[in-house]
Structure formats: C-alpha cells, structure tokens
Coordinates of C-alpha atoms in Angstrom, one line a residue:
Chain X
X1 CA 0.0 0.0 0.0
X2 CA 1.8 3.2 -1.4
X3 CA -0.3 5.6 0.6
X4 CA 0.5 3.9 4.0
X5 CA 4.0 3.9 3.1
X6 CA 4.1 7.4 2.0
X7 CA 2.7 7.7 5.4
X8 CA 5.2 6.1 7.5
X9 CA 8.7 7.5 5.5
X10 CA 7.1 11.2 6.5
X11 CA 6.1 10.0 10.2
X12 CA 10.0 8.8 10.5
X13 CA 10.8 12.2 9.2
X14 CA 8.3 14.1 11.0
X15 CA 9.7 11.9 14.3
X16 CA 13.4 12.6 13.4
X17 CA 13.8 16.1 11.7
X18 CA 14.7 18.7 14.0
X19 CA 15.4 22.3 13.8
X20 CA 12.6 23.6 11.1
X21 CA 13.2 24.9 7.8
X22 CA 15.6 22.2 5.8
X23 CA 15.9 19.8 8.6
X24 CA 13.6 17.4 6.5
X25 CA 15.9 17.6 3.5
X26 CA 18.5 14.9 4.5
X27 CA 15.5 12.8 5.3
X28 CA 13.7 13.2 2.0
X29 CA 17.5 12.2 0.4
X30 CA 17.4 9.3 1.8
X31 CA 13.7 8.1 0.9
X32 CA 15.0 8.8 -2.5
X33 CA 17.6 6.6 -2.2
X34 CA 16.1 3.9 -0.7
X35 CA 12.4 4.0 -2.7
X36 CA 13.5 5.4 -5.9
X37 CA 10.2 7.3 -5.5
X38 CA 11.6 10.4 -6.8
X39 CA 15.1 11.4 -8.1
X40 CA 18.0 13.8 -6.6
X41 CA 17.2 16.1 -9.5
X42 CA 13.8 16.7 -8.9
X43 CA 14.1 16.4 -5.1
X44 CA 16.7 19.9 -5.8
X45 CA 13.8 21.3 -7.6
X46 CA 11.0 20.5 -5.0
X47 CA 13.4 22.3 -2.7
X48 CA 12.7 25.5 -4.9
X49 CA 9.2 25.4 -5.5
X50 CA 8.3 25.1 -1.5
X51 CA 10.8 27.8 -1.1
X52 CA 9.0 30.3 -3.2
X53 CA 5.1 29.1 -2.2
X54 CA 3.7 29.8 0.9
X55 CA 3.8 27.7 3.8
X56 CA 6.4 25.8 5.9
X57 CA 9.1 24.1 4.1
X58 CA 9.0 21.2 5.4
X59 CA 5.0 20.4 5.0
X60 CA 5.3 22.0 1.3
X61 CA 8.2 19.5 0.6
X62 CA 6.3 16.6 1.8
X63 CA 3.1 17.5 0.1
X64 CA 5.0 17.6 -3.2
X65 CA 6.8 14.2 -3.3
X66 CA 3.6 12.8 -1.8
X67 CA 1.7 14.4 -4.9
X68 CA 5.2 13.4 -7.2
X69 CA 4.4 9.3 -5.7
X70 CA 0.9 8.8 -5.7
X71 CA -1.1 12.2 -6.7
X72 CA -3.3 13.6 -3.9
X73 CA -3.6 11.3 -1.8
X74 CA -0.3 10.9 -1.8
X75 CA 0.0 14.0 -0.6
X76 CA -2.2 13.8 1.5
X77 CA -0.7 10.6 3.2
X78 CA 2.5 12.2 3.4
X79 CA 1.5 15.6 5.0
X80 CA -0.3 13.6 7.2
X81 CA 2.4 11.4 8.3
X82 CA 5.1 14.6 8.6
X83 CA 2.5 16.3 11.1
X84 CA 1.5 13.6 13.3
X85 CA 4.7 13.4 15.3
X86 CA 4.7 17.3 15.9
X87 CA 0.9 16.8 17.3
X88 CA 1.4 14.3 19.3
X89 CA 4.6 15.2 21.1
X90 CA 2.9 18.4 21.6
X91 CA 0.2 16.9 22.8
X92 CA 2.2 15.1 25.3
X93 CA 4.7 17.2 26.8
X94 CA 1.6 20.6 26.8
X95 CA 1.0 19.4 30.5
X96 CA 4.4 20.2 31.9
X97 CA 5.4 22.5 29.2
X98 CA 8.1 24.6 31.4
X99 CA 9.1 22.0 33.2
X100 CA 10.0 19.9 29.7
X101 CA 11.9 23.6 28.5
X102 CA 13.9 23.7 31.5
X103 CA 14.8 20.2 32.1
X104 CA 19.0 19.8 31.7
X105 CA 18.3 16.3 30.2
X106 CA 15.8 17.9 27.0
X107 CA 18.8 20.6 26.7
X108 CA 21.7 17.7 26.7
X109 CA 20.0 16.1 24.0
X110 CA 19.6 19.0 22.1
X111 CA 22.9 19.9 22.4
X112 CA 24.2 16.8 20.5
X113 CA 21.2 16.9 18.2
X114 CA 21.3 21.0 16.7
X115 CA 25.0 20.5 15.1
X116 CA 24.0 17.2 13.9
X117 CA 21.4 18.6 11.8
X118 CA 23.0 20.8 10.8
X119 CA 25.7 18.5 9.4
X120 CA 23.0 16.3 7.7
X121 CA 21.6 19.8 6.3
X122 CA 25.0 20.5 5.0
X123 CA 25.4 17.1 3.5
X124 CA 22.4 16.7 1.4
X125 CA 23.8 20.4 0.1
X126 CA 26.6 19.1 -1.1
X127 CA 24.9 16.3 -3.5
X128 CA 22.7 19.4 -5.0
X129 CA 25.5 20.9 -5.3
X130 CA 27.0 18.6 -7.2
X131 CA 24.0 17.9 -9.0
X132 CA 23.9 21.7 -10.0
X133 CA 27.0 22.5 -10.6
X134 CA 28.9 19.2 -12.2
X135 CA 28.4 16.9 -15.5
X136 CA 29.6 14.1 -13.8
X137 CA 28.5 12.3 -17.0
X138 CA 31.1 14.3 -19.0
X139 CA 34.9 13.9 -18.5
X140 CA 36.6 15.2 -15.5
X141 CA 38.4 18.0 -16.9
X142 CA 35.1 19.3 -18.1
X143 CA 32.8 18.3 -15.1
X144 CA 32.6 21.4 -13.8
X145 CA 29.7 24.1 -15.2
X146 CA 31.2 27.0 -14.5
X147 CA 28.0 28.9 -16.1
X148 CA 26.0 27.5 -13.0
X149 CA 29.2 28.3 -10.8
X150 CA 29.2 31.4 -11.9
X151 CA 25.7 31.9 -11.3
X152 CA 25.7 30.4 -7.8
X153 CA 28.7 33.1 -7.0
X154 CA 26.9 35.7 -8.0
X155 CA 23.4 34.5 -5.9
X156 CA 25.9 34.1 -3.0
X157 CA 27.7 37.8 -3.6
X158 CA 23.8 38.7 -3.6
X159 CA 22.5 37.1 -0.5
X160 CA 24.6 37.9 2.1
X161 CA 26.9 40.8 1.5
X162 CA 25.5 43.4 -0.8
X163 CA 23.4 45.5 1.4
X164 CA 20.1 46.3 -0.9
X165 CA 19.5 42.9 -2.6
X166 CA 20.3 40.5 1.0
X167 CA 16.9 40.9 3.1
X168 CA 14.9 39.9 -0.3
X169 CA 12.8 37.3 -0.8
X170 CA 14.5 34.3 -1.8
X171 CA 11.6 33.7 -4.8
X172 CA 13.7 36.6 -6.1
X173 CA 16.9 34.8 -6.2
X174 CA 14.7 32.0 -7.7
X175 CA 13.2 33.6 -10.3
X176 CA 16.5 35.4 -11.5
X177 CA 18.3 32.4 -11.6
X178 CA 15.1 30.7 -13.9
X179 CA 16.1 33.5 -15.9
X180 CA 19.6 33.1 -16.3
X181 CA 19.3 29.3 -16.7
X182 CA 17.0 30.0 -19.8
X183 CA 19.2 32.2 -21.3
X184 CA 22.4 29.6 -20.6
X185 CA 20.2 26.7 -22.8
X186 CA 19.7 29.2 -25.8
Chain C
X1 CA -20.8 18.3 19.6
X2 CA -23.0 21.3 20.0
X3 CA -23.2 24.0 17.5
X4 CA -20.7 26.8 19.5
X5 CA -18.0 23.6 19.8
X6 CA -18.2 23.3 16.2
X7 CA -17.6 26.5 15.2
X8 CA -14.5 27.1 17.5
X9 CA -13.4 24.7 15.9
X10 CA -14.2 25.8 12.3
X11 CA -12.5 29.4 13.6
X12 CA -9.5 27.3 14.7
X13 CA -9.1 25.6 11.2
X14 CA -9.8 28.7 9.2
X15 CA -7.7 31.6 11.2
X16 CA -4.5 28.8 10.6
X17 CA -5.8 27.9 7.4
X18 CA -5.4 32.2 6.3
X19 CA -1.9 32.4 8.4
X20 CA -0.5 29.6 6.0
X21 CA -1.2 30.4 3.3
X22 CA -0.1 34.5 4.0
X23 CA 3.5 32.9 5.1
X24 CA 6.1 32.3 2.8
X25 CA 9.0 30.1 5.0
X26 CA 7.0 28.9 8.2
X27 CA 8.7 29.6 11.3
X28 CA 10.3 32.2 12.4
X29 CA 8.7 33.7 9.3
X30 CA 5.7 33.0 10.7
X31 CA 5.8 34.6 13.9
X32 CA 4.7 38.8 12.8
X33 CA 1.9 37.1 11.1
X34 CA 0.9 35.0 14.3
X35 CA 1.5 37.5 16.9
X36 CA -0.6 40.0 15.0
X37 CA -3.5 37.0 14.1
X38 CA -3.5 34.8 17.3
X39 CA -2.0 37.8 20.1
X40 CA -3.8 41.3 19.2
X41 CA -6.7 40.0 17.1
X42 CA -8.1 37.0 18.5
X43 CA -6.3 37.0 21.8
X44 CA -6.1 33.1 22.1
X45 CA -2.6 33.5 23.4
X46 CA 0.0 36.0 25.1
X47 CA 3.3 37.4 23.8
X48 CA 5.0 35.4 26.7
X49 CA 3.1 32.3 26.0
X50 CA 3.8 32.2 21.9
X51 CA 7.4 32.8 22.7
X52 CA 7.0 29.9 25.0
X53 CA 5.7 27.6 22.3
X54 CA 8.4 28.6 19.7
X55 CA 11.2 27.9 22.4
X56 CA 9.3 24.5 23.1
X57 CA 9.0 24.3 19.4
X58 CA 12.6 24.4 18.8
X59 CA 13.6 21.9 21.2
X60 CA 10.9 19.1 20.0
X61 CA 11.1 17.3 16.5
X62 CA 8.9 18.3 13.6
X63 CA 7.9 21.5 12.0
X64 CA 8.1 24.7 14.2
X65 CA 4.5 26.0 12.8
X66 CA 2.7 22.6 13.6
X67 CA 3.5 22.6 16.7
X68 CA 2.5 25.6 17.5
X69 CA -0.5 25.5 16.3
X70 CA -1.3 22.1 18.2
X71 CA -0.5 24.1 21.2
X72 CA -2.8 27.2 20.7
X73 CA -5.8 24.8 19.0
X74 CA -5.4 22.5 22.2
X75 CA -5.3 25.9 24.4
X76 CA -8.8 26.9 23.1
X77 CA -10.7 23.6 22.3
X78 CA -8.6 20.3 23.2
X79 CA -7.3 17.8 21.1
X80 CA -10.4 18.5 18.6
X81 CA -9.2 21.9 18.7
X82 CA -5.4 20.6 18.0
X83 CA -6.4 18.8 15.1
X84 CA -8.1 21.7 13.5
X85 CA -5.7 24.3 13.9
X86 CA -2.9 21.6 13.0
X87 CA -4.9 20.6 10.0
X88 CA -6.0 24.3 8.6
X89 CA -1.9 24.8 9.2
X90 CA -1.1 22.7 6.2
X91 CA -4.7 22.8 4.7
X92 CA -2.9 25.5 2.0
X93 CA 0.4 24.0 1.2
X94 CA -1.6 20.3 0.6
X95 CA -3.7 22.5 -2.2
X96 CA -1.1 25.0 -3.6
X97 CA 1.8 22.9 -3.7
X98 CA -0.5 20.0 -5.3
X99 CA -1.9 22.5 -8.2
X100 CA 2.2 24.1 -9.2
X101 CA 3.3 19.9 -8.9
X102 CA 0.2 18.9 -11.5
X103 CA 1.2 22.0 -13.7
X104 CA 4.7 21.6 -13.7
X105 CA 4.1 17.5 -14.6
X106 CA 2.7 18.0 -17.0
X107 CA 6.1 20.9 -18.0
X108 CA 8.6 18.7 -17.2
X109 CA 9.4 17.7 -20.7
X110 CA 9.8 20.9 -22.2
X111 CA 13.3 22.3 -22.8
X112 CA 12.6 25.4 -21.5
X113 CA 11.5 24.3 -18.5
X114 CA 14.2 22.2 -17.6
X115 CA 16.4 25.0 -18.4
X116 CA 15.1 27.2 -16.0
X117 CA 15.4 24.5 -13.2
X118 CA 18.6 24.0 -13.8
X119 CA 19.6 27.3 -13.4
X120 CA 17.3 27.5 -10.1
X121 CA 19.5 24.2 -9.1
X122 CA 22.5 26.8 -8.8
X123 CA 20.3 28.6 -6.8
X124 CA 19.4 26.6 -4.1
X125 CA 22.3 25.5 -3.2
X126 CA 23.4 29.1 -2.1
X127 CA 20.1 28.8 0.0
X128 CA 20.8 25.5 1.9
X129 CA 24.8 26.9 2.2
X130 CA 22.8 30.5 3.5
X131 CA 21.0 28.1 5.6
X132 CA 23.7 25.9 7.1
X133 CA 25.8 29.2 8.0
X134 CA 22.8 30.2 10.1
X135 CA 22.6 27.0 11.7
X136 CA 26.0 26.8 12.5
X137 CA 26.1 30.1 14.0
X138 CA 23.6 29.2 16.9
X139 CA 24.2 25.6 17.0
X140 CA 27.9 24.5 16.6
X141 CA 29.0 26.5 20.0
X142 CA 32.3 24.4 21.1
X143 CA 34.8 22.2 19.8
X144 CA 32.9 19.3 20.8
X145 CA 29.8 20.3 18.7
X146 CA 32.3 21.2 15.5
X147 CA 34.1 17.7 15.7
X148 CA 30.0 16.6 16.0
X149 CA 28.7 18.7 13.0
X150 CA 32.0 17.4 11.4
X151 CA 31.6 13.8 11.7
X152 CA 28.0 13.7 10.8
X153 CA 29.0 15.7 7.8
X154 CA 31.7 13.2 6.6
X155 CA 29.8 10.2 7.5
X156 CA 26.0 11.5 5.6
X157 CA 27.9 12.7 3.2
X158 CA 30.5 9.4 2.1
X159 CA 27.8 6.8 3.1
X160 CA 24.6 5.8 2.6
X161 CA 23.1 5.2 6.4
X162 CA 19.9 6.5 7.3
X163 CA 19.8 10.6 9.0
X164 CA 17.4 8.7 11.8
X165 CA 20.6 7.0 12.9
X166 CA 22.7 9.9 12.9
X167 CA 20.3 11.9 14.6
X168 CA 19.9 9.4 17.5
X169 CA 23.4 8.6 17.9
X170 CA 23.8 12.4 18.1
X171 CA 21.3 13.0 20.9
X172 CA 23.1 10.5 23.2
X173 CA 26.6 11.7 22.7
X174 CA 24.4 14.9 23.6
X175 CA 24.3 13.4 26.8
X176 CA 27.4 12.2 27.7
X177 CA 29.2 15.1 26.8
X178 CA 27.2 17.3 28.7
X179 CA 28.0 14.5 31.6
X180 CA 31.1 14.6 31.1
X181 CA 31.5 18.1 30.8
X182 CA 29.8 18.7 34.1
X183 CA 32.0 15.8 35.8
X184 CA 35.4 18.1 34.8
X185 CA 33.9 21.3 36.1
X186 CA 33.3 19.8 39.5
X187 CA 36.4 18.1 39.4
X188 CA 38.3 21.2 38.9
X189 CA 36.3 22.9 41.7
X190 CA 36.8 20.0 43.9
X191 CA 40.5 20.4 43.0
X192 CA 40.3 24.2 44.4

C-alpha cells in the first residue's frame, strides 16, 4: 500500500527532523535513495518550489513528493504522516510545558542533536551541489559548469553581503536564476 | 458536539488555514503574522506564551509551525481543537503545492522548463549553504559540537546510512558530553 508507506517515510521524518526549515531535506534524500520514488534532481527542484510558495518548508516538501508518488492522496498521506509526530509530542509534553523547557536532560539532548542537523543539512547540500553545478557524465576535466558556478557566485555575492539585494525574498533569487538558466540553454 | 463547539473549531481551522497560506517560510517567518493574528486580534494566546511555544517548538522534533498550532488549537478547544488548527496549518500548502506539482508534470518535458530549473538548481544550493551558515552560527557552539557537525557531515555525506541514525546517535553523545562536561567542572572545583 503506497499511501501507507508514504505515510510512515514522512512519520519517520516528521519523528526525526529537527530544527525547522531544511531539517527534513537529508531525510527526503534518503527516501530517494532507498524508494526510488523520486530522483536527486527533482528532489533539488522541489526544494525550490516550497521555497517560493507559501507555507512551511517542510509540509510544502512533503506534500509535493507525496503528490510526485501517488497524486493527492499521496499528498495527503505524506503531510499527514510529517504532522502527526509534531501533534502528538505536543500533545504530550503541553502538561508540563516549562518543566520539559527547562529540564537539563531535554537541553543535553539538544545539544548533541542542533550541530548534527546541521551537518546532515550541510550534506544533502553538497549532493545538490554537485547535481547543480557538475556533468559528472562528461569527463573530469570538463565536469565542472562553471556557467552555473558562476551563477551560484553571484546569488551568493547577492545574498549575504550586498546590502540592498540580502533581506529579499528568496523567490527573487529563484526567479532570477530561472532566468539566467534559460538564457544559458539558448 | 454542540453548535458553538463546532464553530470554535471551524474558527480554529480557518484563522491557521489564512496564516499559511499568507507565510512564505514557516517559522520564524511565521511569527509577525501570528503575533498579530493569534496575540492582538483574536487573543487566544500572550506574547510570553507564543514565545513559550516557539522555544518549546525548537527543542521538540517536527515542523516549528505545527507545533504551534497544536498548542494554541489545544489551548482553546482540546485535542479536537489541536487537530483543526494543526490541519487548517497545512490545509494550504496540501492545495497549492499539489496544483504548481500537476502544472509543472505536465512541463517537465519541455526544454525550456528544464532549463530554468537548472539554473534554479544553482540557486538553491546558495540557499541550503545561506541556511547551514545560520545553523551553525547558533548551534555548533564548542569544539565538541564542531568535531560533531564534522563527523556527521563526513559520514552522511560518504555513506549511505539513514539521517534517523545519525540523529539518534547524536542526541546520546548529547548526553554524555554534557556529563562529562559537568564531571570536569566539578572536578576542577573540587581540585580548588
């Protein structure tokens, strides 16, 4: 039964992903890899579509390869499944909320878990990366596109050090670099 | 149910319902949008209390802006109430994101297309690097927790185990190094 499996991949992620945001990233790699549901390439893509549509990430991501596996139900299964684990901890712990916030053992925990995400963040970026940015089909002296390098230098120059252009929306970026990638395949 | 029941819970679904779809980035996005919604207009929660269930938020697993609207929809009508605020939360994202998937399906094929995404590809990896450097920031605060993000990094990155592992083994050594950490200061102030 897709839908039930669909289901249980987002619980596991719903379960495991911490810190918001792309903390469900590394998990959806992995489900690619190990279903073959959906590949790297569209997974990068994905990313970019629930960045510019309203929403938290992490639901929008889930609702798309849900949809991208079995339509909307899929979707449905899988937004289901990523949600559940936030409701019911919540639901659990809401008794003795302050004590849970204060307790040293919550805090230890999280101390081991926060640069650990962000490690598994950091590696998932690495295959897009390399998916964006390298032919790994062609030969090694011409693996690297440095039209996308290029491109991703100058989104980087953009978003964090020239004043005007760094608070904007990142569907900006988005759409700028739709642009330039149409104008690189002409 | 009588009537009144119902329609707190209809107001639950629909008030979360209108802050998703207004948000572009959940959490901390979220949280002007929320305080002005949930604080000033329909006074379900204080300022203290939403900053409560963001700091709880950030410390539990799962998606910051589920949980806390399972805390405010359980503040006002129980675990009916939980479910409809949780379930208007992503009511949005389950129809936008399904109508731009169907219409860019159907796309996919044309070259055009595919060479806009590749040059969005570019893009997004300067997002998730943006991203990581303002995870880092706040989370990687000692050596210990740079050898951590370190290791995790090398071993996601050159093998094919699942994150679940990762992130369990993680939380444990969370523990013990905090132990341990504790054990050397009181062993240096038993020393004095």
């Amino acid at each position: 039964m897709i839908y039930l499996r669909l289901f249980f991949e987002f619980f596991r992620t719903g379960l495991f992903a911490v810190g918001g945001g792309l903390a469900t990233m590394p998990f959806l790699y992995h489900i690619s890899d190990s279903t073959g549901w959906f590949t790297h390439a569209q997974l990068a893509d994905m990313i970019a579509v629930s960045e510019s549509t309203p929403g938290p990430m992490g639901v929008n991501m889930a609702t798309y390869v849900g949809f991208t596996v079995a339509g909307v139900p899929g979707a449905l299964a899988a937004t289901l499944g990523l949600i559940t684990p936030s409701v019911l901890v919540v639901l659990l712990i809401a008794r003795f909320l302050t004590k849970f916030r204060t307790n040293p053992a919550v805090d230890a925990v999280f101390y081991g878990l926060r640069p650990a995400s962000c490690g598994l963040i950091a590696a998932a970026g690495l295959s897009v990366a390399a998916l964006a940015l390298l032919d790994l089909s062609a030969p090694i002296a011409e693996a690297i596109q440095w039209k996308y390098v290029a491109l991703a230098a100058v989104i980087l120059v953009l978003t964090r050090w020239v004043k005007p252009t760094k608070k904007l929306h990142p569907i900006v970026f988005i759409l700028l670099s739709a642009g330039a990638g149409i104008v690189f395949g002409l | 149910m009588d009537q009144s029941r119902w329609k707190t819970l209809w107001t639950l679904f629909w008030t979360f319902a209108k802050i998703g779809a207004m948000t572009f980035g959940g959490g901390y996005a979220m949280l002007p949008i929320l305080q002005r919604e949930i604080v000033e207009h329909r006074g379900w929660a204080t300022e203290e209390e939403m900053a409560d269930y963001y700091a709880i938020g950030q410390c539990t697993p799962g998606i910051i802006a589920v949980n806390v609207a399972t805390f405010i929809g359980r503040g006002q009508a129980g675990i009916p109430g939980a479910v409809a605020a949780t379930l208007g939360q992503v009511f949005p994202c389950l129809v936008i994101i399904s109508i731009i998937a169907g219409i860019l399906t159907n796309f996919a094929e044309l070259k055009v297309v595919q060479d806009a995404f590749a040059g969005i590809r570019a893009c997004v990896c300067v997002l998730i690097l943006n991203a990581v450097i303002k995870l880092f920031r706040t989370d990687v605060v000692d050596l210990a927790t740079f050898l951590l993000f370190l290791a995790v990094l090398a071993g996601a990155a050159l093998t094919n185990l699942s994150p679940v592992l990762f992130v369990v083994a993680a939380g444990a050594l969370g523990v013990v190094l905090r132990a341990l950490k504790l054990d050397g200061r009181a062993r240096k102030e038993g020393a004095k």
